[in-house]
Tab-separated table of C-alpha atoms and ligand atoms in Angstrom:
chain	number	residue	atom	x	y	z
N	266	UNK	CA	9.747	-14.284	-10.046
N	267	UNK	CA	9.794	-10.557	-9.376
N	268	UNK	CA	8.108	-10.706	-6.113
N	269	UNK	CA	10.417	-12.520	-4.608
N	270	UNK	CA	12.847	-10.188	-5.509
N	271	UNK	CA	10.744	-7.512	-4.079
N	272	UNK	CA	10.158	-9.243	-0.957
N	273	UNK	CA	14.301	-9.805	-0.608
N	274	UNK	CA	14.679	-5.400	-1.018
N	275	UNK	CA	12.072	-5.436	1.988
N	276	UNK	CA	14.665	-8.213	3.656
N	277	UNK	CA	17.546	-5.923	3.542
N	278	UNK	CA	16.142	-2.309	3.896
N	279	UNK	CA	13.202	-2.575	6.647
N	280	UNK	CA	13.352	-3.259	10.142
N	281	UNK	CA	12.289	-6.934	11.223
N	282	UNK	CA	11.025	-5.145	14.822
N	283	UNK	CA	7.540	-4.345	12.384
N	284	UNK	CA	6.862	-7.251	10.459
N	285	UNK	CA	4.727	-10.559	11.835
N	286	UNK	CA	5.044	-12.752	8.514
N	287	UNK	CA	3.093	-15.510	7.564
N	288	UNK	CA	4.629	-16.069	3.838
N	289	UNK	CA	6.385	-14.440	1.863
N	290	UNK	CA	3.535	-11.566	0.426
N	291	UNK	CA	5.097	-8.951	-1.701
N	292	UNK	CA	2.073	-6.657	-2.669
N	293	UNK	CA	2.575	-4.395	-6.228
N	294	UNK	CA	-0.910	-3.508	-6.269
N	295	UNK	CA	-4.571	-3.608	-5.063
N	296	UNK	CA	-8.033	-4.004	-6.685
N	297	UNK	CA	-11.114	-4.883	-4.678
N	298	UNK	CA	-10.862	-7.738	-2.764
N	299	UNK	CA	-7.831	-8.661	-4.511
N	300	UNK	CA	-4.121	-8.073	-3.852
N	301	UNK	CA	-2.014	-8.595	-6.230
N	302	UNK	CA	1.928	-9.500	-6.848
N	303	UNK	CA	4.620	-8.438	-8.913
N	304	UNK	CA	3.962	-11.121	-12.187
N	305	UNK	CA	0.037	-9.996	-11.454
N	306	UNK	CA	-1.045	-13.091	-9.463
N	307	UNK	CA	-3.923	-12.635	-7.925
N	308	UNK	CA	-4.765	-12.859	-4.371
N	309	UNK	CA	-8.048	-13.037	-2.719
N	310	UNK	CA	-7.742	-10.716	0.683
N	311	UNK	CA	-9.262	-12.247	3.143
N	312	UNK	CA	-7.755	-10.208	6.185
N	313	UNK	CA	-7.893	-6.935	4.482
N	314	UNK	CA	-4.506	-6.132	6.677
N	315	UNK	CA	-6.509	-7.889	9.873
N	316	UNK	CA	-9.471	-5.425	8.810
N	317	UNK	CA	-7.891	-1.862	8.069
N	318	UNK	CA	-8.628	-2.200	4.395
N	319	UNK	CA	-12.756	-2.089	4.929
N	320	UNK	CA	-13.839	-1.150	1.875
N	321	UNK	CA	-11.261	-2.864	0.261
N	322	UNK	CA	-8.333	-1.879	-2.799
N	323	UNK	CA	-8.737	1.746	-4.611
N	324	UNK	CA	-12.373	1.803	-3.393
N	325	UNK	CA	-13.283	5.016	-5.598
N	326	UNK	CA	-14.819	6.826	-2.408
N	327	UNK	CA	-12.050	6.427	-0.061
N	328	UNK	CA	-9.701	7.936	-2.854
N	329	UNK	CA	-12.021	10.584	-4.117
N	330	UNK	CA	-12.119	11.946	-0.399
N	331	UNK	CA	-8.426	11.847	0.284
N	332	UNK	CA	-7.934	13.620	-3.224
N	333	UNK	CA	-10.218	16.634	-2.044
N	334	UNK	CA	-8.780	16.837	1.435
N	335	UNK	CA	-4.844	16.703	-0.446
N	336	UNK	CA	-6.271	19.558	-2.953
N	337	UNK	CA	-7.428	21.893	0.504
N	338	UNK	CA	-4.835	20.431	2.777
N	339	UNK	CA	-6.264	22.967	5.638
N	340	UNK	CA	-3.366	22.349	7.860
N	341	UNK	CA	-2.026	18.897	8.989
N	342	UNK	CA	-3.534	18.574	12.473
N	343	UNK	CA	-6.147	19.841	14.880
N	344	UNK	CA	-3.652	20.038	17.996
N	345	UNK	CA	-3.047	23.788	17.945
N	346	UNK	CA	-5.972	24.951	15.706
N	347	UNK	CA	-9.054	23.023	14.013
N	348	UNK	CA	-10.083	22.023	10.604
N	349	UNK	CA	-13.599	20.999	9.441
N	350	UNK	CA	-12.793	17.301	8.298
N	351	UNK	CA	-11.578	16.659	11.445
N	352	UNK	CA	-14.270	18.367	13.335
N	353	UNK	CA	-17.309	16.649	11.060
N	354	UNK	CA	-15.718	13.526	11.342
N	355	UNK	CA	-15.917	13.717	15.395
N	356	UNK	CA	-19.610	14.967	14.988
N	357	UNK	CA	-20.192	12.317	12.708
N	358	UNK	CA	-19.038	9.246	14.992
N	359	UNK	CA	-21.114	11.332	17.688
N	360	UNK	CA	-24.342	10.963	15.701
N	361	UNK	CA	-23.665	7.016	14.808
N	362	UNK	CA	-22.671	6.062	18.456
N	363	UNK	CA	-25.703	5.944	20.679
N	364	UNK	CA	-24.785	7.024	24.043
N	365	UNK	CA	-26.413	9.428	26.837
N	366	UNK	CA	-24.441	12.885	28.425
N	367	UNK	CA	-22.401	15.551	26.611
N	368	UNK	CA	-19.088	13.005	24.890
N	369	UNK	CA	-16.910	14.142	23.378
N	370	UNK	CA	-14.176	12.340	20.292
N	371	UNK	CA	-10.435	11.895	20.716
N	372	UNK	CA	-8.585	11.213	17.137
N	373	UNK	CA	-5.243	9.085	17.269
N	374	UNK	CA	-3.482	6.654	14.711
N	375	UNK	CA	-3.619	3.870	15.731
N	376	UNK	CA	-5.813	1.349	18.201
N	377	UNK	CA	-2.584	1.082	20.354
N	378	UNK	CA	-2.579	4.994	20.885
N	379	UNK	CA	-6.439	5.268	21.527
N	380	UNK	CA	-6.177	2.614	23.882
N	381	UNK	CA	-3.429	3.507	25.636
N	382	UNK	CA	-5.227	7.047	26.012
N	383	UNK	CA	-8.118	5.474	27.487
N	384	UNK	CA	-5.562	3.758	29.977
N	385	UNK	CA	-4.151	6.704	31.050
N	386	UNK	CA	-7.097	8.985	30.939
N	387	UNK	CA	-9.594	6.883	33.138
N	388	UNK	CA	-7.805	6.014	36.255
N	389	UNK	CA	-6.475	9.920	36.463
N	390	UNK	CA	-10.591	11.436	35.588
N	391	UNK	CA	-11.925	8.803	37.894
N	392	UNK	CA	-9.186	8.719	40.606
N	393	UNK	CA	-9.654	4.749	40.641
N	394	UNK	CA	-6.549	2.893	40.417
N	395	UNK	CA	-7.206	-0.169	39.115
N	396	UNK	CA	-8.183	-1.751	35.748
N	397	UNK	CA	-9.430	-5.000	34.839
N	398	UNK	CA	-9.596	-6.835	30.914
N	399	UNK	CA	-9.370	-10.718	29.437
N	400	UNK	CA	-6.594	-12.534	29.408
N	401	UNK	CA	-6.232	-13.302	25.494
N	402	UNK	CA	-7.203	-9.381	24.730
N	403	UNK	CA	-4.986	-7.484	21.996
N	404	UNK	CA	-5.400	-3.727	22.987
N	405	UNK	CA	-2.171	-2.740	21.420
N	406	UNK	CA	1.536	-3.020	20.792
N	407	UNK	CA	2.466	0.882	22.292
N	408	UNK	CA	3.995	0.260	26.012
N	409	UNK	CA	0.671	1.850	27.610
N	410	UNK	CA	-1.594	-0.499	25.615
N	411	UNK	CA	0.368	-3.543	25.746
N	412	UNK	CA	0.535	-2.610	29.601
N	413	UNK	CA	-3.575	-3.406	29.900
N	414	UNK	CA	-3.161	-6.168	27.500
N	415	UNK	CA	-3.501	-10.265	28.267
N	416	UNK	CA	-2.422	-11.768	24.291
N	417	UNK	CA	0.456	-14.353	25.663
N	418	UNK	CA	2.556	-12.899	22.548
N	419	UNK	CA	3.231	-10.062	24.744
N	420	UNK	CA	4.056	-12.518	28.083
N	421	UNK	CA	7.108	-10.688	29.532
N	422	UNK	CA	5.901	-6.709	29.188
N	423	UNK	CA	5.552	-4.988	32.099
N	424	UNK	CA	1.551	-4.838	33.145
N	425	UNK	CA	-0.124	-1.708	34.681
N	426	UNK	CA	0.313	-1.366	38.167
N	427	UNK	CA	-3.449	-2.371	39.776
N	428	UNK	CA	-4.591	-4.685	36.145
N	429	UNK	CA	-6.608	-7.776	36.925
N	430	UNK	CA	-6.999	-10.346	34.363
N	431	UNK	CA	-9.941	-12.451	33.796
N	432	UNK	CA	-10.447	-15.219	31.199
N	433	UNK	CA	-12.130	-14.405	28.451
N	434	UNK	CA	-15.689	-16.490	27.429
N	435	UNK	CA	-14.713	-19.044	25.018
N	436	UNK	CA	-18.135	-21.021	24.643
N	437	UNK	CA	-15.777	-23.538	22.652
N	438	UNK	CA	-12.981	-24.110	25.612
N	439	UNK	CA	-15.449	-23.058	28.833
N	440	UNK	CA	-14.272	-22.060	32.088
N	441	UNK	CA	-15.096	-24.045	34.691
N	442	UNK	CA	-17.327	-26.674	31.863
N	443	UNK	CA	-19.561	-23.575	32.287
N	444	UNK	CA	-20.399	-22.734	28.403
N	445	UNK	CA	-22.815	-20.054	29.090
N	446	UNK	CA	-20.391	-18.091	30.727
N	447	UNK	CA	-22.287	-17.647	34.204
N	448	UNK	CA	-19.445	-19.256	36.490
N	449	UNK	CA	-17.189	-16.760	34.780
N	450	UNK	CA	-19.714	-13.999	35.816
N	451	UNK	CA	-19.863	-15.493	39.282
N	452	UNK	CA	-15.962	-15.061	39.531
N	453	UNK	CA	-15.655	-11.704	38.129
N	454	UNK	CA	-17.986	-10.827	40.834
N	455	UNK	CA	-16.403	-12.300	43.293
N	456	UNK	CA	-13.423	-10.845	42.731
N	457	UNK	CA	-14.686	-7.417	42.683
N	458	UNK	CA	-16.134	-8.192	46.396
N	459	UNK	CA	-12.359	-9.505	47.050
N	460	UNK	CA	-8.991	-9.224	45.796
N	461	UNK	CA	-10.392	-6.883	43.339
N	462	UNK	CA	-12.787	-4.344	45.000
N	463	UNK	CA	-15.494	-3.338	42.221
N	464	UNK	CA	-15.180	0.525	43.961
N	465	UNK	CA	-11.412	0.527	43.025
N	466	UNK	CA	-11.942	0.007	39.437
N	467	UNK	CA	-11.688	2.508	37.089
N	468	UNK	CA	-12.545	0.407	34.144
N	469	UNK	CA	-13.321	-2.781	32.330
N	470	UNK	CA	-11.269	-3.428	29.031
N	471	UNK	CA	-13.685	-5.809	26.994
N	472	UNK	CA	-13.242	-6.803	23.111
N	473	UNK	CA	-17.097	-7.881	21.744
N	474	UNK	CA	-15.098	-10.197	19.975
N	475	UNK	CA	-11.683	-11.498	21.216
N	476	UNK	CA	-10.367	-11.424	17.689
N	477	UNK	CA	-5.977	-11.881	18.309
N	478	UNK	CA	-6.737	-14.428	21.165
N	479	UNK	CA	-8.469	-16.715	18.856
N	480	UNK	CA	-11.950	-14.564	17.141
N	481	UNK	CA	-13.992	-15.792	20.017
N	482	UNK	CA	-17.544	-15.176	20.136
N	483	UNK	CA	-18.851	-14.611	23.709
N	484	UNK	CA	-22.489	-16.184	24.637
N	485	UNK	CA	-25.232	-14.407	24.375
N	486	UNK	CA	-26.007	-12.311	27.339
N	487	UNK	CA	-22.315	-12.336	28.801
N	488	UNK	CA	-21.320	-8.970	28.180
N	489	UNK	CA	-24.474	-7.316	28.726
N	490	UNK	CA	-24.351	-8.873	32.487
N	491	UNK	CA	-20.462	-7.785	32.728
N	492	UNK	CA	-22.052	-4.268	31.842
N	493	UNK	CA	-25.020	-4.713	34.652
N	494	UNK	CA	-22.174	-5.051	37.073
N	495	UNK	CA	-19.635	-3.036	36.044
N	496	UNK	CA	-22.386	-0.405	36.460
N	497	UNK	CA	-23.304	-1.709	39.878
N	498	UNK	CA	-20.043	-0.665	40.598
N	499	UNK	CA	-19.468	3.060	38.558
N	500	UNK	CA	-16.678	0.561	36.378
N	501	UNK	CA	-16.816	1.923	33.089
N	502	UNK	CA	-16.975	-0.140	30.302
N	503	UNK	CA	-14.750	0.452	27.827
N	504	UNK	CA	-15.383	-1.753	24.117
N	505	UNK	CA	-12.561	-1.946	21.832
N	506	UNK	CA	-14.011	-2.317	18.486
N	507	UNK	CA	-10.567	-1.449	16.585
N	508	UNK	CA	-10.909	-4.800	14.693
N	509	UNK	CA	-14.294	-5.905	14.499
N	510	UNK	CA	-16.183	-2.485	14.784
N	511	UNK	CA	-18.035	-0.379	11.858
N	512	UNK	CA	-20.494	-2.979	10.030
N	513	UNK	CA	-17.759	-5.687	9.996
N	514	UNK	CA	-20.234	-8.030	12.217
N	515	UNK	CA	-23.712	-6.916	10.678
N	516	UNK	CA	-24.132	-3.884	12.668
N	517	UNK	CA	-22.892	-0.906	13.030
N	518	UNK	CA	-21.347	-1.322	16.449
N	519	UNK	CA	-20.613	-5.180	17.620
N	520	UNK	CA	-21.773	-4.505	20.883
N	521	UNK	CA	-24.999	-3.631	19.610
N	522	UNK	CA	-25.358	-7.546	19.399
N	523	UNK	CA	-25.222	-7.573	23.343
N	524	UNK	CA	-27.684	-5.462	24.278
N	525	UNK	CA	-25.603	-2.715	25.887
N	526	UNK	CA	-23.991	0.490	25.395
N	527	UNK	CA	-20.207	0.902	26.310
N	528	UNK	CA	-19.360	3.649	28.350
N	529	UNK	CA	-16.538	4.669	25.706
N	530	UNK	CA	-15.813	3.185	22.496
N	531	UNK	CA	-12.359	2.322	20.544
N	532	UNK	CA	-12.559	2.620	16.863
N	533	UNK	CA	-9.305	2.388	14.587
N	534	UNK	CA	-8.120	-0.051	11.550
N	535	UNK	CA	-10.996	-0.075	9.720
N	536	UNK	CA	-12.043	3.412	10.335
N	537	UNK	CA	-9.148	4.909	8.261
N	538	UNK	CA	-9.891	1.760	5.161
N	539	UNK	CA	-6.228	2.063	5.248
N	540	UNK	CA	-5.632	5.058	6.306
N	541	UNK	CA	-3.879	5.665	10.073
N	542	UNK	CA	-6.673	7.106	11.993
N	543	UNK	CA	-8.135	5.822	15.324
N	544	UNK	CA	-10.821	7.105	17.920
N	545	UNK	CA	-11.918	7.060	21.348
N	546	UNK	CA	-16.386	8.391	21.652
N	547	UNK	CA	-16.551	8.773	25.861
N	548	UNK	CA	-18.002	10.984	28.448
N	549	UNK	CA	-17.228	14.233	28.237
N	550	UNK	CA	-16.286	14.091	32.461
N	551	UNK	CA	-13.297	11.278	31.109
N	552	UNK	CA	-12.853	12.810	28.197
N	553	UNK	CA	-11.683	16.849	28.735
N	554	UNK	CA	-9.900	15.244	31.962
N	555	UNK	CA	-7.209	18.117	31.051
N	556	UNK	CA	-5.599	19.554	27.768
N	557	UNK	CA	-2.598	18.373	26.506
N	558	UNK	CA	-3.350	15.134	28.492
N	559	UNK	CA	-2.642	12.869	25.871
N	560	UNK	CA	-1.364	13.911	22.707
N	561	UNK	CA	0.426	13.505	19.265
N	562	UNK	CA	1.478	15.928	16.590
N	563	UNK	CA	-0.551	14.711	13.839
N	564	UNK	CA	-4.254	14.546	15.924
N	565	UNK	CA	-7.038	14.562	13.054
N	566	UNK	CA	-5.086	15.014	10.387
N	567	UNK	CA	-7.673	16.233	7.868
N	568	UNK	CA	-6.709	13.825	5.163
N	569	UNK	CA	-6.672	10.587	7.073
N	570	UNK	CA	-10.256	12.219	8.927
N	571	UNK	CA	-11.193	12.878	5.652
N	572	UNK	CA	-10.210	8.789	4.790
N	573	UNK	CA	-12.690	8.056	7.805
N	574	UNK	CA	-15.814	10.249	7.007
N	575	UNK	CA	-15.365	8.205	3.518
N	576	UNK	CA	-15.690	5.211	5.013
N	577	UNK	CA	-18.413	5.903	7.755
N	578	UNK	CA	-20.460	7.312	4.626
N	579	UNK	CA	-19.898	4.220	2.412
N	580	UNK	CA	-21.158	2.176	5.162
N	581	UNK	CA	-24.446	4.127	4.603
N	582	UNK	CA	-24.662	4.524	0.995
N	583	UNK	CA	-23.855	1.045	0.016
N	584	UNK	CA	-25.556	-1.237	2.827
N	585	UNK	CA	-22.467	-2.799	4.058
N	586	UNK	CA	-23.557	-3.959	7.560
N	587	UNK	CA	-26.362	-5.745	6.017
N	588	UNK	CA	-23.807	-6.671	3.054
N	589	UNK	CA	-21.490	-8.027	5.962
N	590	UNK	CA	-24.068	-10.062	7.345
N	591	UNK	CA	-25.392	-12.092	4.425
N	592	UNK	CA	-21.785	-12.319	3.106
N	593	UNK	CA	-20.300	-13.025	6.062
N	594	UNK	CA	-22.961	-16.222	6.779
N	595	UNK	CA	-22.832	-17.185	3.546
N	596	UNK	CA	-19.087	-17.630	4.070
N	597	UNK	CA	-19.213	-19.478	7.524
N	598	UNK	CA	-21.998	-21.891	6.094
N	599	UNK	CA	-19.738	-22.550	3.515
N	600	UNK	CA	-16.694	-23.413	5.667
N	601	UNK	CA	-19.309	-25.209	7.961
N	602	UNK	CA	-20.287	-27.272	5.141
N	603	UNK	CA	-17.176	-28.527	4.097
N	604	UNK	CA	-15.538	-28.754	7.598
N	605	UNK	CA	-17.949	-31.946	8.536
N	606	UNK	CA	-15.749	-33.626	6.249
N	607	UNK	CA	-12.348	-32.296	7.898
N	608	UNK	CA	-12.351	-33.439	11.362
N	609	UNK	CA	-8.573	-31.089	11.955
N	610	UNK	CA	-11.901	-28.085	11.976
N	611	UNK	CA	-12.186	-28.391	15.607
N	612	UNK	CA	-14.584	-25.011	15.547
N	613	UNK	CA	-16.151	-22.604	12.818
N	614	UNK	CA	-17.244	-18.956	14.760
N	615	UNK	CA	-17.782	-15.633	13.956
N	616	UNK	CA	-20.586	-12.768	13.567
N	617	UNK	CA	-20.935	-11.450	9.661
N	618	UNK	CA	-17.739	-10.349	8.346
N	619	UNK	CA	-15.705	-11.716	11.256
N	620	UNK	CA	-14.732	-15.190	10.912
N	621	UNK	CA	-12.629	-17.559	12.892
N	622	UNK	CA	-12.141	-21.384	12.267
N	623	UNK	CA	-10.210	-23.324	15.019
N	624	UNK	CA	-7.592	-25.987	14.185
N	625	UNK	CA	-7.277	-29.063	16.622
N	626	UNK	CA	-5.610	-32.248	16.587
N	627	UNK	CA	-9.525	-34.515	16.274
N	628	UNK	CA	-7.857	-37.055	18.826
N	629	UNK	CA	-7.676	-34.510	21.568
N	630	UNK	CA	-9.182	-31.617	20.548
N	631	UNK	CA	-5.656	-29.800	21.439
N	632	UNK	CA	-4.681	-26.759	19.541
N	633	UNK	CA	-2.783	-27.598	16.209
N	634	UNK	CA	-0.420	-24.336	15.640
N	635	UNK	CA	1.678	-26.318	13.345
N	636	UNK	CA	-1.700	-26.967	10.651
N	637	UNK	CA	-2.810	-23.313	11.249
N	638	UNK	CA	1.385	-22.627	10.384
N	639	UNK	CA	1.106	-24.119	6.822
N	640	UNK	CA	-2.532	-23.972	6.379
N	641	UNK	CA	-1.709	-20.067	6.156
N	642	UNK	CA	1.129	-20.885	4.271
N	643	UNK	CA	-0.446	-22.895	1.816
N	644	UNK	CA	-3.435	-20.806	1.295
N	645	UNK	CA	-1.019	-18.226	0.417
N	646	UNK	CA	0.132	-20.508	-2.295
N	647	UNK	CA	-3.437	-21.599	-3.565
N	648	UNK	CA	-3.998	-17.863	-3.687
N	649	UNK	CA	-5.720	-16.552	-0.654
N	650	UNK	CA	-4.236	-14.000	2.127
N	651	UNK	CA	-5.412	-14.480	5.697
N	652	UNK	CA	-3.390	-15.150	8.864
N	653	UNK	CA	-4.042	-17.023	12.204
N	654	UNK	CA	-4.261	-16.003	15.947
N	655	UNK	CA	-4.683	-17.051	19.359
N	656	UNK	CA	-3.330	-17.985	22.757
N	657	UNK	CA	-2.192	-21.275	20.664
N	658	UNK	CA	-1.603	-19.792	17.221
N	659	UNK	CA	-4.402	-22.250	15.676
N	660	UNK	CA	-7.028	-19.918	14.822
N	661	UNK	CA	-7.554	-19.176	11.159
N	662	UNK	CA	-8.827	-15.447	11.086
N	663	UNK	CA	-11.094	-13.956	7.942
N	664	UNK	CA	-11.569	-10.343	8.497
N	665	UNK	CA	-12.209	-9.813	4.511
N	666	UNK	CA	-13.140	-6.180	2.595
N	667	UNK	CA	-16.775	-5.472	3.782
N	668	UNK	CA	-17.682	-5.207	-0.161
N	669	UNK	CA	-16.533	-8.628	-0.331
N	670	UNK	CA	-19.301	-10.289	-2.841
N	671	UNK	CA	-20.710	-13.773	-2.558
N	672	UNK	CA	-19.244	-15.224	-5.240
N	673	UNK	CA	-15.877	-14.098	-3.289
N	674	UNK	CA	-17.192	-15.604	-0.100
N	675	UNK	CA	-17.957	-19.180	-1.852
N	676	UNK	CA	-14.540	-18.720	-3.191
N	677	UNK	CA	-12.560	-17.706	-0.194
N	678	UNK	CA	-14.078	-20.717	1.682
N	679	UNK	CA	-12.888	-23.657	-0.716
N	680	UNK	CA	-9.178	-22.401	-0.748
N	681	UNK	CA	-9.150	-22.192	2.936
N	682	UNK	CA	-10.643	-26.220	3.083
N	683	UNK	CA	-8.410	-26.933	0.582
N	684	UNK	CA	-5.140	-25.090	2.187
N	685	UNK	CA	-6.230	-27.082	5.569
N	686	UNK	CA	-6.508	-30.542	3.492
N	687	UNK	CA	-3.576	-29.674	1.577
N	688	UNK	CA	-1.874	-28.793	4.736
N	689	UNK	CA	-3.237	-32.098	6.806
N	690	UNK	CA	-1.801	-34.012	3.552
N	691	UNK	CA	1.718	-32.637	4.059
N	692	UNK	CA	2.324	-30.341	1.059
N	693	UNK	CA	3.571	-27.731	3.444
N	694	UNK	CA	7.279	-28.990	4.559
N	695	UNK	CA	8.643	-27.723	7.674
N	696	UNK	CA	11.576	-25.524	5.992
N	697	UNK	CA	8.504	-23.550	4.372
N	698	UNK	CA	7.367	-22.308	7.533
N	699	UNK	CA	10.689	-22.049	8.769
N	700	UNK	CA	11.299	-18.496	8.072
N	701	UNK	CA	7.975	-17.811	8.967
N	702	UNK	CA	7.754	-18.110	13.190
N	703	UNK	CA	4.585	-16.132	13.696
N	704	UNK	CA	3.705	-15.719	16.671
V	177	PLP	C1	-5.196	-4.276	16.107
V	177	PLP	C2	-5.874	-4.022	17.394
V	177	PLP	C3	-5.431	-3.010	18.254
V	177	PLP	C4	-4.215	-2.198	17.951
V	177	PLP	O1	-4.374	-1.425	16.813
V	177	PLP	P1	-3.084	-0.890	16.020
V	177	PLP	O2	-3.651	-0.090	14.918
V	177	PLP	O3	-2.302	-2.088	15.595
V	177	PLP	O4	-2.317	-0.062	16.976
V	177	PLP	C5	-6.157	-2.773	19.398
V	177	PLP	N1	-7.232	-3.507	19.709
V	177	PLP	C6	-7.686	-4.475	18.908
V	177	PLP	C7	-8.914	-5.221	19.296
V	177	PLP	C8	-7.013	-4.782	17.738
V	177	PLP	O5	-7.443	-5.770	16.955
């Protein structure tokens, strides 16, 4: 087979520090929802590269844009001088994020490097020296954003200096037996009239959805009261929405399902649709804190800007929140549906596009990494991409193309029951996985 022989060049030429493998994927090419391998198997991508590739493979508006920003190419970068596609794609993400006072855009790469800007930027602007965020939260792999991270992949980095960590709401494993999450609200306050005092605080890391620490859905209300007293205590709230922002969960924002508005917002991965490009919206007060502050040679790049304002527009022009919320129930009903007969489906959660199903051994309910292992692996072999995450690595995570089409959807969700049947009935040997640790 070709691909493995592809795969084995990638072995011996790039660095192992940058890959987190599953199987052994060797991509030669992309189409729609599809990815597809060296002998032209067909895969049906149902991570989209854990969400960057939003409107999916060769979308004809993503490459139409990057073609007319390649055939200006008005400089590489706004860091020393402007260009328009950078400059309409700020006003752009202005327009589409509600928010009060004069904010202003900061364009990065990456989620890490927003993230990490936000890190440094708050405590300095609001001359509060402490942070707070979830255990369980992914806010990047740079040393800054791991720093104000809580994903126990990263147990050993260094943490910032004055970060509190709070458990996350997992309706499905509650804290304190509390599923509505108000003892966890009771302890967050408590903290911040204790160990943790709320006028210390410069801000509140929060992910709408936990998505690496296991695509946890929190219950309704929670965040919106985390807001309400946050703001009691001039904490601003900061929403990551690198992975499951920008119609992914049937709206534009996903904290627009909470009923509040984030002081600043992270966009990235799906923002570009492949393309690096990442941005922080915020206060203008936070934001012009001082030039030079926080920056990178290749700052809004006009081609990957130009990769965004395609994307933000195809949103628009072809529906694809609502798209993402009809698909994306039509695909949990399915997996619903044909979980009651696989009791190893502990949990099936999500919001539109954003999907999670948890894997537990039915005796105990106690995480099962080693089914979510070759579950992954044997979708993979059925022919279906997706990956797991998690404190406990049992989380099966669909974060699909937002054109993804129902047909796809119905699809999508019989491999994965069959890959976890498959996988139960011990098709996967342990030497597959082998290679493949995960994390
Ligand atoms: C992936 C992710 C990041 C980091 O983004 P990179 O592009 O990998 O740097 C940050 N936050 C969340 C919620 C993510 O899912």
């Amino acid at each position: 087979m070709t691909g493995a022989s592809l795969y084995s060049r990638d072995e011996a030429a790039l660095s192992a520090l940058q890959k987190l493998r599953f199987f052994p994927l060797a991509v030669a090419r992309g189409e729609g929802c599809y990815l597809i391998e060296e002998d032209g198997r067909r895969l049906l991508d149902l991570s989209a590269s854990w969400g960057a590739a939003s409107l999916g493979h060769g979308h004809p508006a993503l490459r139409d844009a990057i073609d007319g920003a390649l055939a200006v190419q008005a400089g590489a970068s706004i860091l020393s001088g402007t260009n328009a596609i950078a400059v309409e794609l700020a006003e752009t993400l202005l327009r589409l994020t509600p928010g009060d006072g004069d904010r202003r855009v900061w364009l990065g790469h990456s989620g890490s490097d927003a993230n990490e800007t936000v890190a440094r930027v708050v405590p300095a602007a609001t001359k509060r020296p402490r942070m707070m965020a979830f255990s369980g939260a992914y806010h990047g792999g740079t040393q800054g954003s791991m720093a104000v991270s809580g994903h126990s992949a990263q147990d050993g980095v260094a943490k910032e200096d004055g970060l509190t960590l709070v458990p996350y709401p997992d309706p499905f494993r509650p804290f304190n037996g509390d599923a509505s999450g108000q003892a966890l609200l009771d302890y967050i306050e408590h903290l911040l009239e204790t160990s943790c005092p709320g006028e210390e605080v410069a801000c509140f890391f929060m992910e709408p959805i936990q998505a690496d620490g296991g695509l946890i859905v929190p219950p309704p209300g929670f965040l919106g009261g985390l807001a309400k007293l946050c703001a009691r205590y001039g904490i601003l709230t900061v929403c990551d929405e690198v992975k499951v922002g920008l119609a992914r969960t049937g709206s534009l924002h996903c904290y627009m399902h909470e009923g509040f508005t984030p002081d600043i917002l992270v966009l990235g991965k799906g923002l570009g649709g492949g393309l690096p490009v990442s941005a922080v919206i915020g206060p203008a007060w936070v934001m012009d804190h001082a030039p030079a502050f926080s920056m990178q040679t290749l700052h809004g790049n006009p081609v990957c800007a130009a990769a965004a304002l395609a994307v933000l527009k195809t949103i628009g022009t072809e529906h694809l929140s609502h798209a993402a919320r009809v698909t994306g129930d039509a695909l949990q009903g399915h997996i619903l549906t044909g979980a009651q007969s696989v009791p190893e489906i502990g949990d099936v959660r999500g919001r539109g596009l954003a999907v999670g199903v948890e894997l537990v051994d039915p005796s105990t309910n106690a995480p099962d990494a080693d089914l979510a292992r070759k579950t992954v692996y044997r979708a993979w072999q059925l022919g279906a991409v997706f990956y797991y995450v998690g404190m406990q690595s049992n989380v099966l995570e669909l974060t699909p193309p937002l054109t993804l089409t129902a047909q796809q959807a119905e699809e999508g969700a019989a491999l994965l029951l069959t890959a976890v049947q498959d996988a139960c009935a011990g098709l996967v040997s342990d030497a597959d996985v082998a290679p493949f640790a995960g994390w």
